[in-house]
Structures are given as C-alpha cells and as structure tokens.
Amino acid sequence: MRMYDLITKKKNGDALTKEEISFIVNGFTNGSIPDYQMSAFLMAVCLKGMNLEETIDLTMAMVHSGDVLDLSPIAGKKADKHSTGGVGDKTSLIVGPMVAALGVPVAKMSGRGLGHTGGTIDKLESFPGFSVSLSDQEFFDNVNRMKLAIIGQTANLAPADKKMYALRDVTATVNNYSLIASSIMSKKIAAGSDVIVLDVKVGSGAFMKTLEEAEELAKVMVQIGTGVGRETYAVLSDMGQPLGNYVGNSLEVREAIDTLKGDGPADLLEASVSLATYMLLGAGRATSVDEAEKLLLGTIEDGSALKKLAEFVEAQGGDASYVWNPDKFPRTEFIEEMISAEDGYVAEILTDEIGMTSLVLGGGRETKESEIDYSVGIRIWKKVGDYVRKGESLARLYGNDVAKLKAAAPRLMNAYRLSSERVEAPKHVMGIVTKDGVKRF
Ligand code: URA
C-alpha cells in the first residue's frame, strides 16, 4: 500500500477500506507517513467526506493506536459523559456525584482547559491537594468503593488523535464531521465506559455554531458509539452564552457546590440533570426520563450528592472541608464591575470572548507552562433576554493582577450585544439524539 495512492483515492471521492484506513492511522502514528502526506489526506477528507463505515473504521484505528482501558475490574455498567467544550461548563462536578450517589459507577477521564474552553481537571485542582494521577488499581478501587473517580487523560490514550489533532489545528482541517466525531469518540471508546453521554454544544462558544451542524455531529457520534456496542446518547445544549453564572476555576467549583445544595442556577441544573438522566437510563438505573429526574433531584434534596462530592475529593487527596465551607477558597484581591452604558435587553453574549476573558485574567493557560490562578474569573449578572439599565453592572471581573484586569475589561464589555427590542431567553437543552433518532425540544 502507498500513501500517495490512498490520498488520490480520497481526492477522487472514493471510500477507503478498513485496511487502508488502518494503514494511514498506524503509519502516521509511528512516523512512517510524514505530516505533509497526512495533511493532504486530511484536506481530501474535508473536501470529499467519509461515509459512516469509514468514520467508524477511522475511529477504531485511532482507538487501537494506543492503550484501551479495561474497566472490567469495576463492577456494574460504567457511565461516562463528555462535553464538546464550553464556557462555564461545570456539569461534570455535579453529574458525577449525583450519578454515583445513585450507585452507578463513573470512571472518568477528563481534560484540562483548551483554548477558550475550561477543563474539569483544572477546576478540580482548585481543591488544595487534589490529584488526578491515580494508579490503575487506585482508580478501580475508588470507583468500586464509592462509584466515582476522575483522572487525567493518560499519555498513551489514542495517540493517533493527539498527533492528528495537532496537525488539523494548523492545516484548517478541524471542521469535518468525521474527523471531529472520530477524534472525540476514539478517546471515549478507549476510556472504556459502557454508557457514553455526549454534551454537544451549539452556539458562539462552541465548535458547532448552528443546531443543524450540532445535530449532524451528534448523529455521527451516536452511530459510532452504537456501532461498537456502547450505549450512546447526545444532548444538544446551548453555548450561546456561558452555562450558569460563573466562569473561572474555583468560582465554578463553588457554583457546582451551590447547585448540589439546591441553590444553583436553572440552566446549570437543567443541563446537569439532563446529562445524568441519560447516564442512568443507559446504565439501567432508571427506566424513564421522569423516574431518572426524580431520582437525581432526590440526591440534591437528601444531600447525598454533596456528600459524594466531599467523599470523592477526599479520596483523591483534596481538602474536602472546602466542600462544606466554600468560603475557604481564596478570594481575589480586586473586583471590577462592567457597567452598562445604555439601557436594553441582552441580545447576545460572545461566549468564546468570555472564555478568553477568564484566560486573560489568569484562569487558563497562555502557554503549556503557564500556572493557573484558580481564584480569578467572571460573575455574569446579565444573561441573554435580561433587561439592563444604564449604570447597572453586566458582569463582574475577579482578578489579582491590575495589568491583566485592564486587558480583560474591554474584552468582557465587547462580548455583550444589547438590543432595544425584547429578546427571549433561549432554551438550554435543545434536543437529544439517541440511536432511535433525534428529538428537538
Ligand atoms: N474535541 C476533540 O477532542 N476533537 C475534535 O476534533 C474537536 C473537539
């Protein structure tokens, strides 16, 4: 087999065989296929597409490019969730404890922040002492004992994806359904859970800007997961504004704790319950959406989900007293209100700009080596559909560095678009994709 011929085949719009796709993925991973040939191939995929069978073959070749986690030492049906990336998205911190409190094992691998989007691992590390590096045995033992553990992605999980993603990032070949779907699903399948619930984000803070695009991507991912024997669901959710009212690591942890106490914002609770619902259904812990929702809300009412969060934080070396007393999280030295210069309805929030504002304040990484400031971030006072009067604050910045605050303030102000016309608050959960089809809400 020659890479040249396979590039030509895809350039002509023909479908590749499983063997040909394995040849490409293995060759690129082991270095025998150079970047320039892989770039040409990826561009041919972007222009000509791949059919579902090719997409599944590509995904599985990427899964087998590295370690595949064997979760069989963990009893029961394991459930996982994955977000395609968002701003203010702290649902894992809520969903994990709720689902685990109901006895469903959650053995999860999470990521750090990427670009303007935040990552669960960075949020969890706001707890002093918290560690995401557990041995395989500790990981299995923790999930068997208390149904919840979250670790960082191991270096050798889907290494083909790591290499391909880096190349796609710089060759304008990120935006193809088959490439995005195989990238996400290869990592989820290699991570070993039986039930995969995807949170596919739509809007200005997401990869997919329209509901139609998100639905297309969700369908491909659900078909891939189902095709390889995993119960797969995709919730379509709005990322046209940040989720909840806080963006920034420890601020988001505090908001997650409030939500587990029953004091969280409605959109965050709705998102979390919706994702957790499909984890319960997939794991057979509930047989209807209504039953699942009742069970999940029960874990908030009886305090078992909050207790589970504390137990999990402690088991991974973190200081669980912060769960019971969130005022222990350090406060920033400065706060600054973003005052509206006019009256109007909030018509749009450029969500990626809010994510970048948090990063500029020090809440994310400018370079791989950057140290995160866990305490900085943003309090969103006004969301889409809200009315704001001249002189009222749209949002508050929390910072520790005057220069960074100066750089962040105009970014945040520019993220808001006001309108004199009344604007409807958007629905947060917009639809669900299962193997049986799409349901829009
Ligand atoms: N997230 C991923 O992991 N891969 C993509 O291609 C896009 C988003």
Short mmCIF file of C-alpha atoms and ligand atoms in Angstrom, two decimals:
data_model
loop_
_atom_site.label_atom_id
_atom_site.label_comp_id
_atom_site.label_asym_id
_atom_site.label_seq_id
_atom_site.Cartn_x
_atom_site.Cartn_y
_atom_site.Cartn_z
CA MET A 1 0.00 0.00 0.00
CA ARG A 2 1.21 3.53 -0.79
CA MET A 3 0.03 6.69 0.94
CA TYR A 4 0.16 8.50 -2.41
CA ASP A 5 -2.48 6.15 -3.86
CA LEU A 6 -4.73 6.48 -0.81
CA ILE A 7 -4.61 10.28 -0.95
CA THR A 8 -5.56 10.05 -4.65
CA LYS A 9 -8.39 7.67 -3.87
CA LYS A 10 -9.89 10.02 -1.28
CA LYS A 11 -9.26 13.03 -3.54
CA ASN A 12 -11.40 11.28 -6.16
CA GLY A 13 -14.16 10.84 -3.60
CA ASP A 14 -13.88 7.06 -3.26
CA ALA A 15 -14.43 5.22 0.01
CA LEU A 16 -11.40 3.66 1.71
CA THR A 17 -11.33 0.14 3.12
CA LYS A 18 -10.73 -0.70 6.77
CA GLU A 19 -7.20 -1.94 5.91
CA GLU A 20 -6.39 1.27 4.06
CA ILE A 21 -7.59 3.42 6.96
CA SER A 22 -5.55 1.35 9.46
CA PHE A 23 -2.50 1.72 7.22
CA ILE A 24 -2.86 5.51 7.28
CA VAL A 25 -3.50 5.82 11.05
CA ASN A 26 -0.74 3.39 12.03
CA GLY A 27 1.74 4.87 9.57
CA PHE A 28 1.09 8.41 10.79
CA THR A 29 1.30 7.37 14.46
CA ASN A 30 4.61 5.52 14.02
CA GLY A 31 6.11 8.28 11.87
CA SER A 32 6.42 6.39 8.57
CA ILE A 33 3.80 8.68 7.00
CA PRO A 34 5.04 12.28 7.14
CA ASP A 35 2.98 15.33 8.14
CA TYR A 36 2.76 16.65 4.57
CA GLN A 37 1.12 13.49 3.23
CA MET A 38 -1.23 13.30 6.23
CA SER A 39 -2.15 16.97 5.73
CA ALA A 40 -3.07 16.29 2.09
CA PHE A 41 -5.13 13.31 3.17
CA LEU A 42 -6.96 15.26 5.90
CA MET A 43 -7.77 18.03 3.42
CA ALA A 44 -9.13 15.42 0.96
CA VAL A 45 -11.37 14.11 3.78
CA CYS A 46 -12.60 17.65 4.49
CA LEU A 47 -13.43 18.20 0.82
CA LYS A 48 -14.86 14.78 -0.07
CA GLY A 49 -16.09 13.46 3.29
CA MET A 50 -16.19 9.96 4.66
CA ASN A 51 -19.15 7.63 4.90
CA LEU A 52 -20.27 6.17 8.22
CA GLU A 53 -18.37 2.90 7.74
CA GLU A 54 -15.14 4.76 7.01
CA THR A 55 -15.76 7.02 10.03
CA ILE A 56 -16.21 4.01 12.31
CA ASP A 57 -13.07 2.37 10.84
CA LEU A 58 -11.13 5.59 11.38
CA THR A 59 -12.36 5.83 14.98
CA MET A 60 -11.44 2.24 15.79
CA ALA A 61 -8.00 2.57 14.16
CA MET A 62 -7.43 5.59 16.43
CA VAL A 63 -8.71 3.68 19.48
CA HIS A 64 -6.19 0.88 18.80
CA SER A 65 -3.29 3.30 18.21
CA GLY A 66 -2.70 3.23 21.99
CA ASP A 67 -3.93 1.85 25.30
CA VAL A 68 -7.52 0.75 25.65
CA LEU A 69 -8.64 0.88 29.25
CA ASP A 70 -10.08 -2.36 30.54
CA LEU A 71 -12.62 -1.36 33.19
CA SER A 72 -13.71 -4.95 33.89
CA PRO A 73 -12.25 -4.85 37.45
CA ILE A 74 -15.05 -2.34 38.17
CA ALA A 75 -18.39 -3.96 38.91
CA GLY A 76 -21.52 -2.82 37.06
CA LYS A 77 -22.27 -0.81 33.96
CA LYS A 78 -19.92 2.18 33.83
CA ALA A 79 -21.25 5.54 32.64
CA ASP A 80 -19.26 8.48 31.26
CA LYS A 81 -20.09 11.92 29.92
CA HIS A 82 -18.17 14.17 27.58
CA SER A 83 -18.67 17.77 26.56
CA THR A 84 -17.51 19.00 23.16
CA GLY A 85 -16.15 22.04 25.03
CA GLY A 86 -17.80 25.05 26.61
CA VAL A 87 -17.53 28.10 28.86
CA GLY A 88 -18.76 27.91 32.45
CA ASP A 89 -19.43 24.22 31.95
CA LYS A 90 -19.01 22.63 35.38
CA THR A 91 -21.58 19.87 34.80
CA SER A 92 -19.10 17.02 35.46
CA LEU A 93 -18.73 18.26 39.06
CA ILE A 94 -22.49 17.96 39.52
CA VAL A 95 -23.33 14.98 37.31
CA GLY A 96 -20.54 12.73 38.66
CA PRO A 97 -21.63 12.97 42.33
CA MET A 98 -25.38 12.72 41.52
CA VAL A 99 -24.99 9.61 39.37
CA ALA A 100 -22.51 7.99 41.77
CA ALA A 101 -24.82 8.71 44.73
CA LEU A 102 -27.39 6.54 42.92
CA GLY A 103 -24.92 3.66 42.71
CA VAL A 104 -23.91 3.93 39.04
CA PRO A 105 -20.12 3.72 38.61
CA VAL A 106 -18.49 6.75 36.99
CA ALA A 107 -14.88 6.03 35.99
CA LYS A 108 -13.97 9.19 34.19
CA MET A 109 -11.04 10.63 32.32
CA SER A 110 -11.20 14.38 31.94
CA GLY A 111 -9.15 17.07 30.25
CA ARG A 112 -7.66 20.43 31.08
CA GLY A 113 -8.77 23.71 29.55
CA LEU A 114 -8.27 24.04 25.80
CA GLY A 115 -8.26 27.44 24.08
CA HIS A 116 -11.19 29.49 25.38
CA THR A 117 -12.87 26.44 26.96
CA GLY A 118 -12.37 25.29 30.55
CA GLY A 119 -11.46 21.79 31.73
CA THR A 120 -12.72 19.68 34.62
CA ILE A 121 -9.23 18.78 35.81
CA ASP A 122 -8.25 22.43 36.28
CA LYS A 123 -11.45 23.05 38.23
CA LEU A 124 -10.90 20.05 40.50
CA GLU A 125 -7.35 21.15 41.19
CA SER A 126 -8.80 24.27 42.88
CA PHE A 127 -9.20 21.96 45.89
CA PRO A 128 -5.83 22.07 47.68
CA GLY A 129 -4.11 18.69 47.43
CA PHE A 130 -6.45 17.21 44.81
CA SER A 131 -4.67 14.77 42.50
CA VAL A 132 -5.80 13.36 39.16
CA SER A 133 -2.89 10.91 38.97
CA LEU A 134 -4.14 7.64 40.42
CA SER A 135 -2.64 4.23 39.68
CA ASP A 136 -4.93 1.88 37.74
CA GLN A 137 -5.55 -0.04 40.96
CA GLU A 138 -6.46 3.10 42.96
CA PHE A 139 -8.76 4.18 40.14
CA PHE A 140 -10.57 0.82 40.11
CA ASP A 141 -10.69 0.62 43.92
CA ASN A 142 -12.11 4.13 44.30
CA VAL A 143 -14.86 3.50 41.75
CA ASN A 144 -15.71 0.13 43.28
CA ARG A 145 -15.83 1.65 46.78
CA MET A 146 -17.66 4.91 46.18
CA LYS A 147 -18.64 4.83 42.47
CA LEU A 148 -16.66 7.90 41.39
CA ALA A 149 -13.11 8.69 40.30
CA ILE A 150 -11.80 11.25 37.82
CA ILE A 151 -8.30 11.05 36.39
CA GLY A 152 -6.34 12.96 33.75
CA GLN A 153 -6.02 11.51 30.29
CA THR A 154 -3.16 9.00 30.16
CA ALA A 155 -0.41 9.85 27.68
CA ASN A 156 -0.97 6.80 25.53
CA LEU A 157 -4.74 7.09 25.11
CA ALA A 158 -5.49 7.42 21.36
CA PRO A 159 -2.05 8.86 20.46
CA ALA A 160 -3.11 8.97 16.80
CA ASP A 161 -5.71 11.56 17.77
CA LYS A 162 -3.17 13.65 19.64
CA LYS A 163 -0.93 13.81 16.55
CA MET A 164 -3.75 14.28 14.07
CA TYR A 165 -5.41 16.96 16.18
CA ALA A 166 -2.19 18.99 16.32
CA LEU A 167 -1.88 18.77 12.54
CA ARG A 168 -5.56 19.58 11.91
CA ASP A 169 -5.25 22.62 14.15
CA VAL A 170 -2.69 24.20 11.80
CA THR A 171 -3.92 22.96 8.41
CA ALA A 172 -7.55 24.21 8.51
CA THR A 173 -8.85 20.66 8.74
CA VAL A 174 -10.57 20.66 12.13
CA ASN A 175 -14.07 21.25 10.87
CA ASN A 176 -15.20 17.98 9.37
CA TYR A 177 -17.86 15.79 10.99
CA SER A 178 -15.95 12.52 10.51
CA LEU A 179 -12.72 13.99 11.85
CA ILE A 180 -14.30 15.64 14.91
CA ALA A 181 -16.51 12.64 15.64
CA SER A 182 -13.66 10.12 15.36
CA SER A 183 -11.37 12.34 17.46
CA ILE A 184 -13.87 12.57 20.33
CA MET A 185 -15.21 9.03 20.10
CA SER A 186 -11.78 7.37 19.85
CA LYS A 187 -10.89 8.84 23.27
CA LYS A 188 -14.24 7.95 24.82
CA ILE A 189 -14.21 4.37 23.49
CA ALA A 190 -10.57 3.86 24.59
CA ALA A 191 -11.54 5.14 28.05
CA GLY A 192 -13.70 2.04 28.42
CA SER A 193 -17.17 3.02 29.72
CA ASP A 194 -20.28 1.11 28.67
CA VAL A 195 -22.50 4.19 28.54
CA ILE A 196 -21.36 7.39 26.82
CA VAL A 197 -23.40 10.58 27.14
CA LEU A 198 -22.18 13.37 24.90
CA ASP A 199 -22.94 17.02 25.54
CA VAL A 200 -22.82 18.56 22.08
CA LYS A 201 -22.66 22.31 22.43
CA VAL A 202 -24.22 24.76 19.97
CA GLY A 203 -23.54 28.48 19.56
CA SER A 204 -20.92 31.20 19.80
CA GLY A 205 -18.91 29.37 22.46
CA ALA A 206 -18.91 26.05 20.58
CA PHE A 207 -17.32 24.40 17.53
CA MET A 208 -20.77 23.91 16.03
CA LYS A 209 -22.42 27.28 15.54
CA THR A 210 -25.89 26.08 14.44
CA LEU A 211 -28.30 23.47 15.76
CA GLU A 212 -28.28 21.69 12.38
CA GLU A 213 -24.48 21.30 12.47
CA ALA A 214 -24.53 20.10 16.07
CA GLU A 215 -27.26 17.61 15.27
CA GLU A 216 -25.28 16.22 12.34
CA LEU A 217 -22.18 15.77 14.51
CA ALA A 218 -24.24 14.22 17.31
CA LYS A 219 -25.81 11.72 14.92
CA VAL A 220 -22.43 10.58 13.63
CA MET A 221 -21.05 10.17 17.17
CA VAL A 222 -24.11 8.25 18.37
CA GLN A 223 -23.84 5.96 15.35
CA ILE A 224 -20.14 5.34 16.02
CA GLY A 225 -20.72 4.52 19.70
CA THR A 226 -23.74 2.36 18.97
CA GLY A 227 -21.84 0.64 16.16
CA VAL A 228 -19.17 -0.53 18.58
CA GLY A 229 -21.62 -1.68 21.26
CA ARG A 230 -21.67 1.32 23.60
CA GLU A 231 -24.95 2.86 24.77
CA THR A 232 -24.51 6.33 23.33
CA TYR A 233 -26.66 9.44 23.70
CA ALA A 234 -26.05 13.06 22.73
CA VAL A 235 -27.69 16.01 24.44
CA LEU A 236 -27.72 19.16 22.29
CA SER A 237 -27.24 22.18 24.53
CA ASP A 238 -26.92 25.92 24.13
CA MET A 239 -23.48 27.51 24.29
CA GLY A 240 -24.70 30.86 23.01
CA GLN A 241 -23.91 32.13 26.50
CA PRO A 242 -21.89 30.76 29.41
CA LEU A 243 -23.51 27.97 31.40
CA GLY A 244 -24.53 29.14 34.86
CA ASN A 245 -23.40 32.48 36.26
CA TYR A 246 -19.71 31.93 36.93
CA VAL A 247 -16.65 31.34 34.76
CA GLY A 248 -13.28 30.57 36.37
CA ASN A 249 -11.98 27.55 38.21
CA SER A 250 -12.78 27.90 41.92
CA LEU A 251 -15.76 30.18 41.15
CA GLU A 252 -17.21 27.34 39.08
CA VAL A 253 -16.49 24.80 41.80
CA ARG A 254 -18.41 27.00 44.24
CA GLU A 255 -21.32 27.23 41.80
CA ALA A 256 -21.31 23.44 41.44
CA ILE A 257 -21.42 23.10 45.24
CA ASP A 258 -24.34 25.58 45.38
CA THR A 259 -26.14 23.52 42.74
CA LEU A 260 -25.63 20.32 44.71
CA LYS A 261 -27.13 22.17 47.71
CA GLY A 262 -30.20 23.12 45.64
CA ASP A 263 -29.14 26.76 45.18
CA GLY A 264 -27.78 26.61 41.62
CA PRO A 265 -28.93 28.49 38.51
CA ALA A 266 -31.72 26.88 36.48
CA ASP A 267 -29.77 26.35 33.24
CA LEU A 268 -26.93 24.58 35.04
CA LEU A 269 -29.31 22.33 36.95
CA GLU A 270 -31.24 21.55 33.76
CA ALA A 271 -28.04 20.70 31.85
CA SER A 272 -26.71 18.50 34.66
CA VAL A 273 -29.96 16.63 35.25
CA SER A 274 -30.40 16.07 31.53
CA LEU A 275 -26.93 14.54 31.07
CA ALA A 276 -27.22 12.47 34.25
CA THR A 277 -30.66 11.24 33.17
CA TYR A 278 -29.21 9.51 30.10
CA MET A 279 -26.37 8.06 32.17
CA LEU A 280 -28.97 6.45 34.47
CA LEU A 281 -31.09 5.23 31.55
CA GLY A 282 -28.07 3.76 29.77
CA ALA A 283 -26.89 2.02 32.93
CA GLY A 284 -30.37 0.61 33.59
CA ARG A 285 -30.72 2.50 36.90
CA ALA A 286 -33.93 4.18 35.69
CA THR A 287 -36.44 3.20 33.03
CA SER A 288 -37.92 6.58 32.14
CA VAL A 289 -36.81 10.19 31.95
CA ASP A 290 -39.31 11.14 34.66
CA GLU A 291 -38.04 8.47 37.02
CA ALA A 292 -34.41 9.44 36.39
CA GLU A 293 -35.12 13.13 37.03
CA LYS A 294 -36.91 12.35 40.27
CA LEU A 295 -34.05 10.17 41.48
CA LEU A 296 -31.46 12.80 40.56
CA LEU A 297 -33.27 15.69 42.22
CA GLY A 298 -33.63 13.41 45.25
CA THR A 299 -29.82 13.28 45.59
CA ILE A 300 -29.83 17.06 45.94
CA GLU A 301 -32.74 17.14 48.36
CA ASP A 302 -31.33 14.46 50.68
CA GLY A 303 -27.76 15.81 50.48
CA SER A 304 -26.30 12.55 49.18
CA ALA A 305 -24.78 14.12 46.04
CA LEU A 306 -22.97 16.82 48.03
CA LYS A 307 -21.72 14.18 50.46
CA LYS A 308 -20.50 12.15 47.47
CA LEU A 309 -18.56 15.15 46.16
CA ALA A 310 -16.82 15.56 49.52
CA GLU A 311 -16.03 11.84 49.71
CA PHE A 312 -14.59 11.87 46.18
CA VAL A 313 -12.48 15.00 46.78
CA GLU A 314 -11.03 13.48 49.94
CA ALA A 315 -10.33 10.11 48.28
CA GLN A 316 -8.20 11.91 45.67
CA GLY A 317 -6.17 13.80 48.25
CA GLY A 318 -8.16 17.05 48.21
CA ASP A 319 -9.24 19.09 51.21
CA ALA A 320 -12.95 18.23 51.50
CA SER A 321 -13.55 20.90 54.15
CA TYR A 322 -13.82 23.31 51.17
CA VAL A 323 -16.97 21.47 50.09
CA TRP A 324 -18.59 22.18 53.47
CA ASN A 325 -17.15 25.66 53.76
CA PRO A 326 -16.60 27.13 50.25
CA ASP A 327 -15.64 30.49 51.76
CA LYS A 328 -12.24 28.87 52.33
CA PHE A 329 -11.48 29.20 48.59
CA PRO A 330 -9.13 32.19 48.26
CA ARG A 331 -10.69 35.47 47.17
CA THR A 332 -9.10 37.72 44.58
CA GLU A 333 -7.50 40.98 45.54
CA PHE A 334 -9.61 43.04 43.11
CA ILE A 335 -13.11 43.05 41.71
CA GLU A 336 -14.35 45.30 38.92
CA GLU A 337 -17.92 45.78 37.70
CA MET A 338 -18.65 46.11 33.97
CA ILE A 339 -21.15 48.96 33.89
CA SER A 340 -23.60 49.19 31.01
CA ALA A 341 -23.50 52.49 29.11
CA GLU A 342 -27.09 52.05 27.86
CA ASP A 343 -30.50 50.53 28.57
CA GLY A 344 -31.56 47.42 26.67
CA TYR A 345 -32.11 43.70 26.51
CA VAL A 346 -29.09 41.43 26.35
CA ALA A 347 -29.41 40.05 22.82
CA GLU A 348 -26.15 38.15 22.51
CA ILE A 349 -23.09 37.18 24.53
CA LEU A 350 -19.98 36.27 22.56
CA THR A 351 -19.22 33.27 24.68
CA ASP A 352 -15.76 32.49 23.36
CA GLU A 353 -14.80 36.07 24.35
CA ILE A 354 -15.99 35.38 27.91
CA GLY A 355 -13.79 32.28 27.94
CA MET A 356 -10.86 34.34 26.65
CA THR A 357 -11.50 36.98 29.32
CA SER A 358 -11.11 34.34 32.01
CA LEU A 359 -7.94 33.10 30.36
CA VAL A 360 -6.50 36.63 30.15
CA LEU A 361 -7.21 37.10 33.88
CA GLY A 362 -5.00 34.07 34.52
CA GLY A 363 -7.68 31.38 34.79
CA GLY A 364 -6.38 29.49 31.75
CA ARG A 365 -3.04 28.82 30.11
CA GLU A 366 -1.39 31.21 27.65
CA THR A 367 1.32 28.59 27.10
CA LYS A 368 1.66 24.96 28.11
CA GLU A 369 3.85 26.03 31.03
CA SER A 370 1.52 28.73 32.42
CA GLU A 371 0.50 28.49 36.07
CA ILE A 372 -3.22 28.85 36.62
CA ASP A 373 -4.70 31.32 39.08
CA TYR A 374 -7.66 29.31 40.37
CA SER A 375 -9.42 32.24 42.03
CA VAL A 376 -9.90 34.61 39.06
CA GLY A 377 -12.88 34.73 36.74
CA ILE A 378 -16.19 36.34 35.94
CA ARG A 379 -19.59 36.66 37.60
CA ILE A 380 -22.22 37.04 34.89
CA TRP A 381 -25.04 39.25 36.22
CA LYS A 382 -27.00 39.61 32.98
CA LYS A 383 -27.76 36.78 30.60
CA VAL A 384 -29.49 36.67 27.22
CA GLY A 385 -33.05 38.04 27.50
CA ASP A 386 -32.36 40.03 30.69
CA TYR A 387 -33.08 43.76 30.76
CA VAL A 388 -30.23 46.02 31.84
CA ARG A 389 -30.43 49.70 32.78
CA LYS A 390 -27.69 52.23 32.08
CA GLY A 391 -25.37 52.23 35.09
CA GLU A 392 -26.17 48.63 36.09
CA SER A 393 -23.46 46.01 36.02
CA LEU A 394 -23.46 43.40 33.25
CA ALA A 395 -20.75 41.29 34.83
CA ARG A 396 -18.04 41.37 37.46
CA LEU A 397 -14.36 40.60 36.98
CA TYR A 398 -12.36 38.90 39.73
CA GLY A 399 -8.60 39.42 39.36
CA ASN A 400 -5.30 39.52 41.17
CA ASP A 401 -3.24 41.49 38.67
CA VAL A 402 -4.06 45.06 37.63
CA ALA A 403 -2.50 44.73 34.17
CA LYS A 404 -4.46 41.57 33.45
CA LEU A 405 -7.68 43.20 34.66
CA LYS A 406 -7.01 46.14 32.33
CA ALA A 407 -6.60 43.74 29.39
CA ALA A 408 -9.66 41.69 30.35
CA ALA A 409 -12.20 44.51 30.91
CA PRO A 410 -12.65 45.65 27.27
CA ARG A 411 -12.88 42.03 26.13
CA LEU A 412 -15.74 41.43 28.50
CA MET A 413 -17.54 44.66 27.58
CA ASN A 414 -17.24 43.81 23.88
CA ALA A 415 -18.74 40.38 24.47
CA TYR A 416 -22.17 41.91 25.21
CA ARG A 417 -24.65 42.97 22.50
CA LEU A 418 -27.71 44.90 23.68
CA SER A 419 -30.95 45.49 21.81
CA SER A 420 -33.87 47.83 22.37
CA GLU A 421 -36.21 45.01 21.28
CA ARG A 422 -37.34 42.40 23.78
CA VAL A 423 -35.28 39.21 23.48
CA GLU A 424 -36.48 35.75 24.53
CA ALA A 425 -34.24 33.83 26.93
CA PRO A 426 -33.01 30.78 24.99
CA LYS A 427 -33.80 27.20 25.95
CA HIS A 428 -30.76 25.50 27.38
CA VAL A 429 -31.26 21.86 26.38
CA MET A 430 -32.27 21.93 22.72
CA GLY A 431 -32.58 18.27 21.82
CA ILE A 432 -31.49 14.71 22.31
CA VAL A 433 -30.03 12.27 19.82
CA THR A 434 -30.28 8.55 20.50
CA LYS A 435 -29.83 5.51 18.30
CA ASP A 436 -33.56 5.79 17.56
CA GLY A 437 -33.37 9.32 16.17
CA VAL A 438 -33.44 13.00 17.03
CA LYS A 439 -35.87 14.76 19.32
CA ARG A 440 -35.78 18.56 19.39
CA PHE A 441 -37.23 20.34 22.42
N1 URA B 1 -12.67 17.93 20.57
C1 URA B 1 -11.88 16.90 20.24
O1 URA B 1 -11.44 16.15 21.11
N2 URA B 1 -11.60 16.70 18.95
C2 URA B 1 -12.06 17.47 17.94
O2 URA B 1 -11.78 17.22 16.77
C3 URA B 1 -12.89 18.56 18.30
C4 URA B 1 -13.18 18.77 19.63
#
